[in-house]
mmCIF file of C-alpha atoms in Angstrom:
data_model
loop_
_atom_site.group_PDB
_atom_site.id
_atom_site.type_symbol
_atom_site.label_atom_id
_atom_site.label_comp_id
_atom_site.label_asym_id
_atom_site.label_seq_id
_atom_site.Cartn_x
_atom_site.Cartn_y
_atom_site.Cartn_z
ATOM 1 C CA THR A 147 6.544 13.990 -6.501
ATOM 2 C CA LEU A 148 3.367 13.113 -4.637
ATOM 3 C CA ARG A 149 0.521 14.385 -6.826
ATOM 4 C CA TRP A 150 -3.161 14.674 -5.940
ATOM 5 C CA GLN A 151 -5.948 14.706 -8.501
ATOM 6 C CA ASP A 152 -6.696 18.388 -7.875
ATOM 7 C CA GLY A 153 -3.123 19.284 -8.906
ATOM 8 C CA ALA A 154 -1.645 19.755 -5.415
ATOM 9 C CA THR A 155 1.867 18.334 -5.076
ATOM 10 C CA ILE A 156 4.667 17.707 -2.595
ATOM 11 C CA SER A 157 8.130 17.064 -4.054
ATOM 12 C CA ARG A 158 11.353 15.799 -2.491
ATOM 13 C CA ASP A 159 14.801 14.902 -3.779
ATOM 14 C CA VAL A 160 15.547 11.240 -3.115
ATOM 15 C CA ARG A 161 18.818 9.386 -2.918
ATOM 16 C CA VAL A 162 19.525 6.752 -5.564
ATOM 17 C CA LEU A 163 21.527 3.746 -4.345
ATOM 18 C CA ARG A 164 23.631 1.526 -6.565
ATOM 19 C CA GLY A 165 22.030 -1.885 -6.776
ATOM 20 C CA GLU A 166 24.102 -5.032 -7.169
ATOM 21 C CA ASP A 167 23.061 -5.321 -10.801
ATOM 22 C CA GLY A 168 24.446 -1.841 -11.488
ATOM 23 C CA ARG A 169 21.049 -0.213 -11.809
ATOM 24 C CA GLY A 170 19.777 2.532 -9.535
ATOM 25 C CA LEU A 171 17.750 1.550 -6.505
ATOM 26 C CA VAL A 172 15.419 3.883 -4.590
ATOM 27 C CA ILE A 173 14.245 2.802 -1.146
ATOM 28 C CA GLY A 174 12.522 5.074 1.292
ATOM 29 C CA SER A 175 9.455 6.012 3.269
ATOM 30 C CA VAL A 176 7.121 8.674 1.930
ATOM 31 C CA ASP A 177 6.972 10.344 5.341
ATOM 32 C CA TRP A 178 6.578 13.796 3.837
ATOM 33 C CA ILE A 179 3.138 14.771 5.040
ATOM 34 C CA ALA A 180 4.323 15.406 8.597
ATOM 35 C CA GLU A 181 6.677 18.071 7.235
ATOM 36 C CA SER A 182 4.187 19.751 4.911
ATOM 37 C CA ALA A 183 0.649 21.011 5.034
ATOM 38 C CA VAL A 184 -1.660 18.295 3.741
ATOM 39 C CA PRO A 185 -3.087 19.748 0.487
ATOM 40 C CA GLY A 186 -6.769 19.504 1.225
ATOM 41 C CA PRO A 187 -8.863 17.658 3.808
ATOM 42 C CA GLY A 188 -9.542 13.994 4.162
ATOM 43 C CA THR A 189 -8.191 10.730 2.826
ATOM 44 C CA ARG A 190 -7.632 10.935 -0.934
ATOM 45 C CA ALA A 191 -6.123 9.101 -3.876
ATOM 46 C CA ALA A 192 -2.731 10.302 -5.101
ATOM 47 C CA THR A 193 0.081 9.269 -7.433
ATOM 48 C CA LEU A 194 3.755 8.980 -6.573
ATOM 49 C CA GLU A 195 5.993 9.883 -9.533
ATOM 50 C CA LEU A 196 9.703 9.179 -9.674
ATOM 51 C CA ARG A 197 11.521 11.405 -12.151
ATOM 52 C CA SER A 198 15.109 11.889 -13.234
ATOM 53 C CA THR A 199 16.762 15.290 -12.836
ATOM 54 C CA ALA A 200 15.978 15.828 -16.531
ATOM 55 C CA GLY A 201 12.263 15.353 -15.811
ATOM 56 C CA GLN A 202 11.875 11.888 -17.342
ATOM 57 C CA VAL A 203 9.238 9.769 -15.596
ATOM 58 C CA LEU A 204 10.972 6.617 -14.324
ATOM 59 C CA GLY A 205 8.057 5.121 -12.437
ATOM 60 C CA LYS A 206 4.549 5.767 -11.134
ATOM 61 C CA GLN A 207 2.450 4.253 -8.387
ATOM 62 C CA SER A 208 -1.128 5.097 -7.408
ATOM 63 C CA PHE A 209 -2.230 4.727 -3.805
ATOM 64 C CA THR A 210 -4.335 6.344 -1.082
ATOM 65 C CA VAL A 211 -2.919 8.963 1.246
ATOM 66 C CA ILE A 212 -4.588 8.631 4.634
ATOM 67 C CA CYS A 213 -5.470 11.835 6.440
ATOM 68 C CA PRO A 214 -3.716 11.822 9.854
ATOM 69 C CA TYR A 215 -7.044 12.578 11.534
ATOM 70 C CA ASP A 216 -8.853 9.706 9.857
ATOM 71 C CA GLN A 217 -10.565 7.401 12.367
ATOM 72 C CA CYS A 218 -8.853 4.389 10.791
ATOM 73 C CA THR A 219 -5.450 5.641 12.031
ATOM 74 C CA GLN A 220 -3.733 5.723 15.395
ATOM 75 C CA SER A 221 -0.624 7.305 16.856
ATOM 76 C CA ILE A 222 2.354 5.158 17.869
ATOM 77 C CA LEU A 223 5.818 5.912 19.229
ATOM 78 C CA VAL A 224 9.017 5.047 17.365
ATOM 79 C CA TYR A 225 12.408 5.460 19.012
ATOM 80 C CA TRP A 226 15.265 7.138 17.128
ATOM 81 C CA VAL A 227 18.862 7.925 18.026
ATOM 82 C CA SER A 228 19.888 11.396 19.149
ATOM 83 C CA GLY A 229 23.610 11.421 19.913
ATOM 84 C CA GLN A 230 24.061 8.344 22.080
ATOM 85 C CA THR A 231 20.586 8.377 23.575
ATOM 86 C CA LEU A 232 17.089 7.644 22.302
ATOM 87 C CA GLN A 233 14.296 10.061 21.556
ATOM 88 C CA HIS A 234 10.778 9.055 20.657
ATOM 89 C CA ALA A 235 8.719 10.457 17.823
ATOM 90 C CA HIS A 236 5.048 10.029 17.002
ATOM 91 C CA ARG A 237 4.015 8.249 13.816
ATOM 92 C CA ARG A 238 0.485 7.960 12.492
ATOM 93 C CA VAL A 239 -0.350 4.525 11.086
ATOM 94 C CA GLN A 240 -3.431 2.607 10.033
ATOM 95 C CA LYS A 241 -5.145 0.682 12.797
ATOM 96 C CA THR A 242 -4.438 -3.025 12.750
ATOM 97 C CA ASP A 243 -4.689 -6.037 15.044
ATOM 98 C CA GLN A 244 -0.917 -6.408 14.583
ATOM 99 C CA ILE A 245 0.001 -2.904 15.701
ATOM 100 C CA GLU A 246 3.196 -4.101 17.440
ATOM 101 C CA ALA A 247 4.574 -5.478 14.161
ATOM 102 C CA ARG A 248 3.457 -2.326 12.358
ATOM 103 C CA ALA A 249 5.500 -0.232 14.799
ATOM 104 C CA LEU A 250 8.603 -2.312 14.085
ATOM 105 C CA GLU A 251 8.094 -1.894 10.345
ATOM 106 C CA GLU A 252 7.986 1.883 10.834
ATOM 107 C CA LEU A 253 11.246 1.587 12.777
ATOM 108 C CA LEU A 254 12.927 -0.314 9.936
ATOM 109 C CA TRP A 255 12.150 2.454 7.431
ATOM 110 C CA GLY A 256 14.201 4.863 9.513
ATOM 111 C CA PRO A 257 13.488 8.488 10.385
ATOM 112 C CA SER A 258 12.575 10.939 7.689
ATOM 113 C CA PRO A 259 15.745 12.174 5.952
ATOM 114 C CA HIS A 260 14.334 15.703 6.174
ATOM 115 C CA ASN A 261 13.725 15.734 9.924
ATOM 116 C CA GLU A 262 14.933 18.998 11.422
ATOM 117 C CA THR A 263 16.096 17.541 14.733
ATOM 118 C CA GLY A 264 18.782 15.353 13.169
ATOM 119 C CA LEU A 265 17.387 12.058 14.437
ATOM 120 C CA THR A 266 19.086 8.936 13.079
ATOM 121 C CA THR A 267 18.906 5.187 13.602
ATOM 122 C CA ALA A 268 21.450 2.585 14.678
ATOM 123 C CA LEU A 269 19.698 -0.087 12.610
ATOM 124 C CA PRO A 270 21.300 -0.865 9.226
ATOM 125 C CA MET A 271 19.754 1.163 6.435
ATOM 126 C CA PRO A 272 19.792 0.029 2.769
ATOM 127 C CA GLU A 273 23.087 1.813 2.053
ATOM 128 C CA ASP A 274 24.676 -0.107 4.959
ATOM 129 C CA VAL A 275 23.268 -3.431 3.780
ATOM 130 C CA LEU A 276 24.392 -2.911 0.175
ATOM 131 C CA ALA A 277 27.905 -1.880 1.269
ATOM 132 C CA TYR A 278 28.345 -4.721 3.779
ATOM 133 C CA SER A 279 31.300 -6.878 2.746
ATOM 134 C CA GLY A 280 29.810 -10.005 4.306
ATOM 135 C CA ARG A 281 26.496 -9.894 2.439
ATOM 136 C CA GLY A 282 25.443 -13.069 0.697
ATOM 137 C CA ALA A 283 24.144 -13.563 -2.820
ATOM 138 C CA ASP A 284 20.659 -14.218 -1.443
ATOM 139 C CA TRP A 285 20.501 -11.011 0.574
ATOM 140 C CA GLY A 286 17.990 -8.291 -0.191
ATOM 141 C CA PRO A 287 18.675 -4.547 -0.011
ATOM 142 C CA ARG A 288 17.067 -3.846 3.373
ATOM 143 C CA VAL A 289 16.222 -5.287 6.778
ATOM 144 C CA ARG A 290 12.705 -6.730 7.025
ATOM 145 C CA LEU A 291 10.614 -8.027 9.888
ATOM 146 C CA LEU A 292 9.998 -11.724 9.219
ATOM 147 C CA ASN A 293 7.622 -12.259 12.110
ATOM 148 C CA LEU A 294 6.759 -11.132 15.604
ATOM 149 C CA THR A 295 5.414 -13.510 18.234
ATOM 150 C CA ILE A 296 4.096 -12.531 21.650
ATOM 151 C CA ASP A 297 3.880 -15.354 24.176
ATOM 152 C CA GLN A 298 2.410 -14.178 27.452
ATOM 153 C CA ASP A 299 4.561 -11.092 28.176
ATOM 154 C CA ILE A 300 7.583 -11.987 25.990
ATOM 155 C CA ALA A 301 7.864 -10.608 22.448
ATOM 156 C CA THR A 302 10.264 -12.245 19.979
ATOM 157 C CA ALA A 303 11.070 -10.096 16.952
ATOM 158 C CA ASN A 304 12.589 -12.108 14.102
ATOM 159 C CA PHE A 305 14.366 -10.007 11.474
ATOM 160 C CA SER A 306 15.793 -10.909 8.075
ATOM 161 C CA LYS A 307 19.477 -11.783 7.650
ATOM 162 C CA GLU A 308 20.253 -8.256 6.451
ATOM 163 C CA LEU A 309 20.335 -7.188 10.115
ATOM 164 C CA TRP A 310 23.773 -8.865 10.304
ATOM 165 C CA ALA A 311 25.054 -5.749 8.507
ATOM 166 C CA TYR A 312 24.874 -3.783 11.761
ATOM 167 C CA GLN A 313 28.704 -3.740 12.002
ATOM 168 C CA GLY A 314 29.293 -1.853 15.194
ATOM 169 C CA GLY A 315 30.661 -1.864 18.684
ATOM 170 C CA LYS A 316 28.987 -2.021 22.046
ATOM 171 C CA ILE A 317 27.247 1.359 21.780
ATOM 172 C CA GLN A 318 25.644 0.681 18.398
ATOM 173 C CA THR A 319 24.420 -2.787 19.302
ATOM 174 C CA GLN A 320 22.972 -1.472 22.544
ATOM 175 C CA LEU A 321 21.186 1.332 20.715
ATOM 176 C CA ILE A 322 19.683 -1.148 18.236
ATOM 177 C CA ARG A 323 18.432 -3.321 21.083
ATOM 178 C CA GLU A 324 16.970 -0.305 22.877
ATOM 179 C CA GLN A 325 15.273 1.036 19.735
ATOM 180 C CA ILE A 326 13.526 -2.285 19.155
ATOM 181 C CA THR A 327 12.754 -2.946 22.829
ATOM 182 C CA ARG A 328 11.368 0.482 23.696
ATOM 183 C CA THR A 329 9.298 0.649 20.528
ATOM 184 C CA LEU A 330 7.653 -2.650 21.499
ATOM 185 C CA GLN A 331 7.316 -1.977 25.223
ATOM 186 C CA GLN A 332 4.956 0.949 24.607
ATOM 187 C CA PHE A 333 2.274 -1.682 24.109
ATOM 188 C CA PRO A 334 0.564 -3.181 27.173
ATOM 189 C CA GLY A 335 1.499 -6.730 28.021
ATOM 190 C CA ILE A 336 5.061 -6.735 26.638
ATOM 191 C CA ARG A 337 7.573 -6.981 29.462
ATOM 192 C CA GLU A 338 10.535 -8.635 27.733
ATOM 193 C CA VAL A 339 11.813 -8.427 24.149
ATOM 194 C CA ARG A 340 13.972 -11.012 22.398
ATOM 195 C CA ILE A 341 15.654 -10.319 19.065
ATOM 196 C CA ALA A 342 16.349 -12.967 16.423
ATOM 197 C CA ILE A 343 17.966 -12.862 13.002
ATOM 198 C CA ASP A 344 16.579 -15.397 10.552
ATOM 199 C CA GLY A 345 15.388 -17.460 13.532
ATOM 200 C CA GLN A 346 18.694 -17.303 15.413
ATOM 201 C CA ILE A 347 18.719 -15.750 18.895
ATOM 202 C CA LYS A 348 22.174 -16.736 20.179
ATOM 203 C CA HIS A 349 25.091 -14.427 19.345
ATOM 204 C CA VAL A 350 22.750 -11.841 17.830
ATOM 205 C CA LEU A 351 23.724 -8.160 18.162
ATOM 206 C CA GLU A 352 26.991 -8.824 19.901
ATOM 207 C CA PRO A 353 29.732 -6.146 19.608
#
């Protein structure tokens, strides 16, 4: 439940994953505002509460919910999978000098699970990473962007080792490449995109 100080709330059911230690693990993006009327104008403080089905509070986190019309935000495009093709969607994010990396981070969170158009992603989500038989003891539960470098017109996106959990054939690997490439190429000055996993470029995203 996302709760504002004036009592307004937005609630969603969330999926609990089984962590390696046997405890529940909740990973997700709070991309709920786009699907609901923002309760009140402007940027405001709110609290995110995680509760069990019995109503027990399991965790709380205070943060600021940015109004989508705030001048400190900007619209970017993120590319999702629709069937075997890509479809872009707009996301509103805080302005930053590293907007290209911010766009990739939005991509890694995946589309909202409540999106009405059925958009998905070919990138490994936490449930894929946790279920991957080849995962190592030092793996985390999700794919992260380690760094992004842009040299002249070539962008190199270096992802964490959890991206190896992509497990797929030619179509899936191509969709992953296209999602990353097209999300980056919306920004002026990026002509070519290279993808690395934990610093390795060769044999990455091969079927």
